[in-house]
Coordinates of C-alpha atoms and ligand atoms in Angstrom, one line a residue:
M1 CA -8.9 -13.3 -11.1
S2 CA -10.3 -10.7 -8.3
E3 CA -11.6 -14.2 -6.5
N4 CA -7.8 -14.3 -5.3
I5 CA -8.3 -11.4 -3.2
S6 CA -10.9 -11.5 -0.6
I7 CA -12.6 -8.6 1.3
E8 CA -13.4 -9.0 4.8
R9 CA -15.5 -6.7 6.9
A10 CA -15.6 -6.2 10.6
D11 CA -16.9 -3.5 12.2
H12 CA -14.7 -0.8 11.1
V13 CA -11.8 -2.9 10.1
V14 CA -11.4 -3.8 5.8
T15 CA -9.2 -6.8 5.6
I16 CA -7.7 -7.2 2.4
R17 CA -6.6 -11.0 2.2
M18 CA -4.4 -12.2 -0.5
S19 CA -6.1 -15.5 -1.3
R20 CA -4.1 -17.7 -3.6
P21 CA -3.0 -20.4 -1.5
D22 CA -2.0 -22.8 -4.2
K23 CA 0.6 -20.4 -5.8
K24 CA 1.6 -19.4 -2.3
N25 CA -0.5 -16.0 -2.9
A26 CA 1.8 -15.2 -5.4
L27 CA 0.2 -11.4 -7.0
T28 CA -0.8 -11.3 -10.3
G29 CA -1.8 -7.9 -12.2
A30 CA -5.5 -8.5 -11.7
M31 CA -4.8 -9.2 -8.0
Y32 CA -3.0 -6.0 -7.2
T33 CA -6.0 -3.9 -9.2
R34 CA -8.4 -5.7 -6.8
M35 CA -6.2 -4.4 -3.7
T36 CA -5.6 -1.0 -5.1
E37 CA -9.5 -0.7 -5.5
A38 CA -10.4 -2.1 -1.9
T39 CA -8.1 0.0 -0.4
R40 CA -9.0 3.2 -2.7
S41 CA -12.8 2.4 -1.5
S42 CA -11.7 1.8 2.1
I43 CA -10.2 5.3 2.1
L44 CA -13.2 7.0 1.0
D45 CA -15.6 5.2 3.2
D46 CA -15.7 7.5 6.0
S47 CA -16.9 4.2 8.2
V48 CA -13.5 1.9 7.6
R49 CA -10.8 3.5 10.2
A50 CA -8.2 0.9 9.7
I51 CA -7.1 -1.5 6.9
M52 CA -5.5 -4.8 7.5
L53 CA -3.3 -6.8 4.6
A54 CA -3.3 -10.5 5.2
G55 CA -2.6 -13.9 3.1
A56 CA -4.4 -17.1 3.0
G57 CA -3.1 -20.5 4.1
G58 CA -1.0 -19.6 6.3
V59 CA 1.3 -17.5 3.7
F60 CA 1.6 -13.7 3.2
T61 CA 2.6 -13.9 -0.1
S62 CA 5.5 -14.8 -2.4
G63 CA 5.7 -12.0 -4.2
N64 CA 4.9 -11.1 -8.0
D65 CA 3.8 -14.0 -9.8
L66 CA 6.7 -14.6 -11.9
R67 CA 4.8 -16.2 -15.0
D68 CA 2.4 -13.3 -14.9
F69 CA 5.7 -10.7 -14.9
G70 CA 7.1 -12.4 -17.9
D71 CA 3.4 -12.6 -19.6
S72 CA 2.4 -8.9 -19.0
P73 CA 5.1 -7.1 -17.5
P74 CA 4.4 -3.5 -16.0
V75 CA 5.4 -1.2 -18.4
N76 CA 5.3 2.3 -16.6
A77 CA 3.9 3.9 -13.4
D78 CA 0.1 3.3 -14.6
S79 CA 1.1 -0.5 -13.8
P80 CA -1.1 -2.4 -11.5
V81 CA 1.9 -3.2 -9.1
F82 CA 2.9 0.3 -9.1
Q83 CA -0.4 1.9 -8.8
F84 CA -1.2 -0.3 -5.4
L85 CA 2.3 0.4 -4.3
Q86 CA 1.5 4.0 -4.9
T87 CA -2.0 3.9 -3.3
I88 CA -0.7 1.9 0.0
S89 CA 2.4 4.3 0.6
T90 CA -0.3 7.4 0.6
C91 CA -2.7 6.1 2.2
P92 CA -4.5 8.4 5.0
K93 CA -5.7 5.7 7.1
P94 CA -3.7 2.8 9.0
I95 CA -2.8 -0.2 7.2
V96 CA -1.7 -3.3 9.8
A97 CA -0.5 -6.1 8.2
A98 CA -0.6 -10.0 9.6
V99 CA 2.4 -11.8 8.3
S100 CA 2.6 -15.6 8.5
G101 CA 4.8 -18.2 6.2
L102 CA 6.4 -16.3 3.4
A103 CA 7.0 -12.6 2.8
I104 CA 9.0 -12.8 -0.4
G105 CA 9.7 -9.5 -2.6
I106 CA 7.0 -6.8 -2.6
G107 CA 5.7 -9.4 0.3
T108 CA 8.3 -7.4 2.3
T109 CA 8.8 -4.2 0.8
M110 CA 4.7 -3.4 1.0
L111 CA 5.3 -4.0 4.6
L112 CA 7.7 -0.7 4.7
H113 CA 4.3 1.1 3.8
C114 CA 2.3 -0.2 6.6
D115 CA 1.9 1.1 10.1
L116 CA 2.1 -1.6 12.3
V117 CA 3.3 -5.0 11.3
V118 CA 2.6 -8.3 12.9
A119 CA 4.8 -11.0 12.3
D120 CA 4.5 -15.0 13.0
P121 CA 7.8 -16.1 14.6
N122 CA 7.9 -18.8 11.8
A123 CA 7.4 -15.8 9.1
R124 CA 10.5 -16.1 6.3
F125 CA 11.4 -12.5 4.5
S126 CA 13.6 -11.9 1.6
L127 CA 14.4 -9.2 -1.2
P128 CA 15.2 -11.6 -3.6
F129 CA 15.5 -8.9 -6.7
I130 CA 19.0 -9.3 -7.5
N131 CA 18.6 -12.9 -8.0
L132 CA 16.3 -12.0 -10.3
G133 CA 18.1 -9.6 -12.4
L134 CA 15.8 -7.2 -11.3
V135 CA 16.4 -4.2 -8.9
P136 CA 14.5 -3.0 -5.7
E137 CA 11.2 -1.5 -5.9
A138 CA 8.4 0.0 -3.2
G139 CA 11.2 2.8 -2.3
S140 CA 12.9 -0.1 -0.9
S141 CA 16.1 1.1 -1.7
L142 CA 15.6 4.6 -0.1
I143 CA 13.5 3.5 3.0
L144 CA 16.2 0.4 4.1
S145 CA 19.0 2.5 3.7
R146 CA 17.7 5.1 5.8
M147 CA 16.3 2.4 8.3
L148 CA 19.1 0.4 8.4
G149 CA 22.1 2.4 7.4
H150 CA 23.9 1.5 4.2
A151 CA 25.6 -1.7 5.1
K152 CA 22.5 -3.8 6.2
A153 CA 20.4 -2.1 3.5
S154 CA 23.0 -3.4 1.1
E155 CA 23.5 -6.9 2.9
L156 CA 20.1 -7.3 2.3
L157 CA 19.5 -6.0 -1.3
L158 CA 22.7 -7.0 -2.7
L159 CA 22.7 -10.7 -1.2
G160 CA 18.9 -11.2 -1.3
D161 CA 19.2 -14.1 1.4
V162 CA 16.2 -15.3 3.6
F163 CA 15.7 -13.9 7.2
D164 CA 13.6 -14.7 9.8
A165 CA 10.8 -13.0 11.7
S166 CA 13.6 -12.3 14.4
S167 CA 16.0 -10.4 12.2
A168 CA 12.9 -8.7 10.9
E169 CA 11.7 -7.5 14.3
R170 CA 15.2 -6.5 15.2
F171 CA 15.2 -4.6 11.6
G172 CA 12.3 -2.5 12.4
I173 CA 10.4 -4.2 9.5
V174 CA 8.3 -5.9 12.1
N175 CA 6.7 -4.5 15.2
K176 CA 6.1 -7.8 17.4
L177 CA 5.8 -11.3 16.9
S178 CA 2.7 -12.9 17.4
A179 CA 2.3 -16.2 19.5
P180 CA 2.6 -19.0 17.1
G181 CA 0.0 -18.9 14.6
A182 CA -1.9 -15.9 16.1
A183 CA -0.6 -13.4 13.5
D184 CA -4.0 -12.6 12.2
V185 CA -5.8 -12.3 15.3
E186 CA -3.2 -10.1 16.8
A187 CA -3.0 -7.9 14.1
M188 CA -6.7 -7.8 13.7
A189 CA -6.6 -6.2 17.8
W190 CA -4.2 -3.9 16.6
A191 CA -6.5 -2.8 13.7
T192 CA -9.2 -2.8 16.0
T193 CA -7.4 -0.4 18.6
L194 CA -6.7 1.8 16.1
A195 CA -10.1 2.0 14.4
A196 CA -11.4 3.4 17.9
K197 CA -9.1 5.9 18.2
A198 CA -10.2 9.5 17.3
P199 CA -10.0 9.5 13.4
V200 CA -8.8 12.8 12.2
A201 CA -5.9 12.7 15.0
M202 CA -5.3 9.4 13.1
R203 CA -5.3 10.7 9.9
L204 CA -2.8 13.9 11.1
T205 CA -0.7 11.6 13.2
K206 CA 0.0 9.3 10.4
A207 CA 1.0 12.4 8.0
L208 CA 3.0 13.9 10.6
L209 CA 5.1 10.4 11.0
K210 CA 5.0 10.4 7.3
S211 CA 6.4 13.9 6.5
E212 CA 10.3 12.8 6.6
T213 CA 9.8 10.6 3.7
G214 CA 11.0 13.2 1.5
G215 CA 12.1 12.1 -2.2
L216 CA 10.1 8.9 -1.8
S217 CA 8.1 9.3 -4.5
A218 CA 10.7 10.2 -7.0
R219 CA 12.4 6.9 -5.9
M220 CA 9.9 4.6 -6.5
A221 CA 9.5 6.2 -9.9
E222 CA 13.1 5.6 -10.7
E223 CA 12.9 2.3 -9.4
S224 CA 10.0 1.7 -11.4
V225 CA 11.9 3.1 -14.6
H226 CA 15.1 0.6 -14.0
F227 CA 12.5 -2.4 -12.8
V228 CA 10.6 -2.2 -16.2
S229 CA 13.4 -2.2 -18.2
Q230 CA 15.3 -5.1 -16.3
L231 CA 11.7 -6.9 -16.7
Q232 CA 12.2 -6.6 -20.5
G233 CA 15.8 -7.7 -20.7
P234 CA 18.1 -10.9 -20.7
E235 CA 18.8 -11.2 -17.1
F236 CA 15.0 -11.6 -15.6
R237 CA 14.4 -13.7 -18.9
E238 CA 17.3 -16.1 -17.6
A239 CA 16.0 -15.8 -14.2
L240 CA 12.4 -16.7 -15.2
R241 CA 13.9 -19.9 -17.6
A242 CA 15.2 -20.8 -14.5
F243 CA 12.2 -20.5 -11.8
M244 CA 10.0 -22.7 -14.6
E245 CA 13.0 -25.3 -15.0
K246 CA 13.4 -25.3 -10.9
R247 CA 17.2 -24.6 -11.6
A248 CA 19.6 -21.8 -10.2
P249 CA 19.6 -19.1 -12.8
S250 CA 23.1 -18.2 -14.6
F251 CA 24.1 -14.8 -15.4
G252 CA 27.3 -15.8 -17.2
Ligands
COA301 N1 5.0 -16.8 -9.0 C1 4.8 -17.7 -9.5 N2 4.6 -18.6 -8.9 C2 4.9 -18.9 -7.9 C3 5.6 -18.1 -7.3 C4 5.8 -16.6 -7.8 N3 6.5 -15.8 -7.0 N4 5.9 -18.7 -5.8 C5 5.3 -19.7 -5.9 N5 4.8 -19.8 -7.3 C6 4.1 -21.5 -7.4 C7 5.1 -22.6 -7.6 O1 5.6 -22.3 -9.3 C8 4.2 -23.7 -7.2 O2 3.1 -24.0 -8.6 P1 2.9 -25.3 -9.3 O3 2.7 -25.8 -8.2 O4 2.3 -25.5 -10.7 O5 4.6 -26.2 -9.2 C9 3.4 -23.1 -6.1 O6 3.3 -21.7 -6.1 C10 3.9 -24.0 -5.1 O7 5.3 -23.3 -5.0 P2 6.6 -24.3 -4.5 O8 7.5 -23.6 -5.4 O9 6.2 -25.7 -5.1 O10 6.7 -24.3 -2.9 P3 7.8 -24.2 -2.2 O11 7.4 -24.4 -0.5 O12 8.9 -25.5 -2.2 O13 8.5 -22.8 -2.2 C11 8.8 -20.7 -2.4 C12 8.0 -21.9 -2.2 C13 7.7 -19.0 -2.5 C14 10.0 -20.5 -1.7 C15 8.9 -20.8 -4.1 O14 7.8 -21.2 -5.3 C16 9.7 -19.4 -4.8 O15 11.0 -19.4 -4.9 N6 9.1 -18.7 -5.4 C17 9.3 -17.4 -6.2 C18 9.2 -16.6 -5.3 C19 10.1 -15.0 -5.7 O16 11.3 -15.0 -6.7 N7 9.1 -14.3 -5.9 C20 9.2 -13.0 -6.5 C21 9.7 -11.9 -5.9 S1 9.9 -10.4 -6.9

């Protein structure tokens, strides 16, 4: 299934592209594993100075593949989804994201671990975990509270509604809105700019910027325990059935 992730190289920038447009780039375990491998090899390769995350077909990603989650749910921190999140959250090299179309669930939470995010003005974001009987991941319960305060973070995580690109920019999840259809090009321009900066200073600056993230890995571990147990429970089972039957879930 690694053909659903394409890896592109342009000078000192590696682009990791989610490429499963018929499923809105929904992410399977195999895709997370490929993305983790590509990120790790980019970290080890001195000639790579910046990483770009993007999606194919005008969509970033519709988040975790719900069927794959039902068939082979993550069971612990070694599971592909948590390995991927751990890898990008500790990546010493700059990551730029280009968001078009949809950024659902992990499609939004992975942005909290990127350094610069460019979004198409038509992009839509959501954190629908609650609607699926799940809990937030990627440390988003901590990061969003710190970024936005308790009230706004609660609104996003307890209601799970869709929000638009201008709101994402206002919240600080997105750095800038591109010209329509130009998120990839503008994100690549930023990645190329970052790749030309002094690499040691870049690594140190990123580490300094992230030094205030105390408690993040503990929170990610705590979230993953609840996430794994909710995935195996009746609430997610009902949400998955509802998704497959194209109806709203009923949690009684
Ligand atoms: N997991 C599994 N399959 C998904 C998916 C996901 N997260 N997102 C989309 N797909 C599949 C759809 O089932 C559909 O498959 P099919 O053609 O075999 O029926 C295909 O991708 C196209 O999606 P569709 O729903 O027809 O497109 P749409 O434009 O009407 O809606 C979404 C797109 C993303 C809004 C809708 O598919 C959706 O809500 N997906 C679930 C998002 C989600 O909850 N993600 C998990 C977050 S933890």
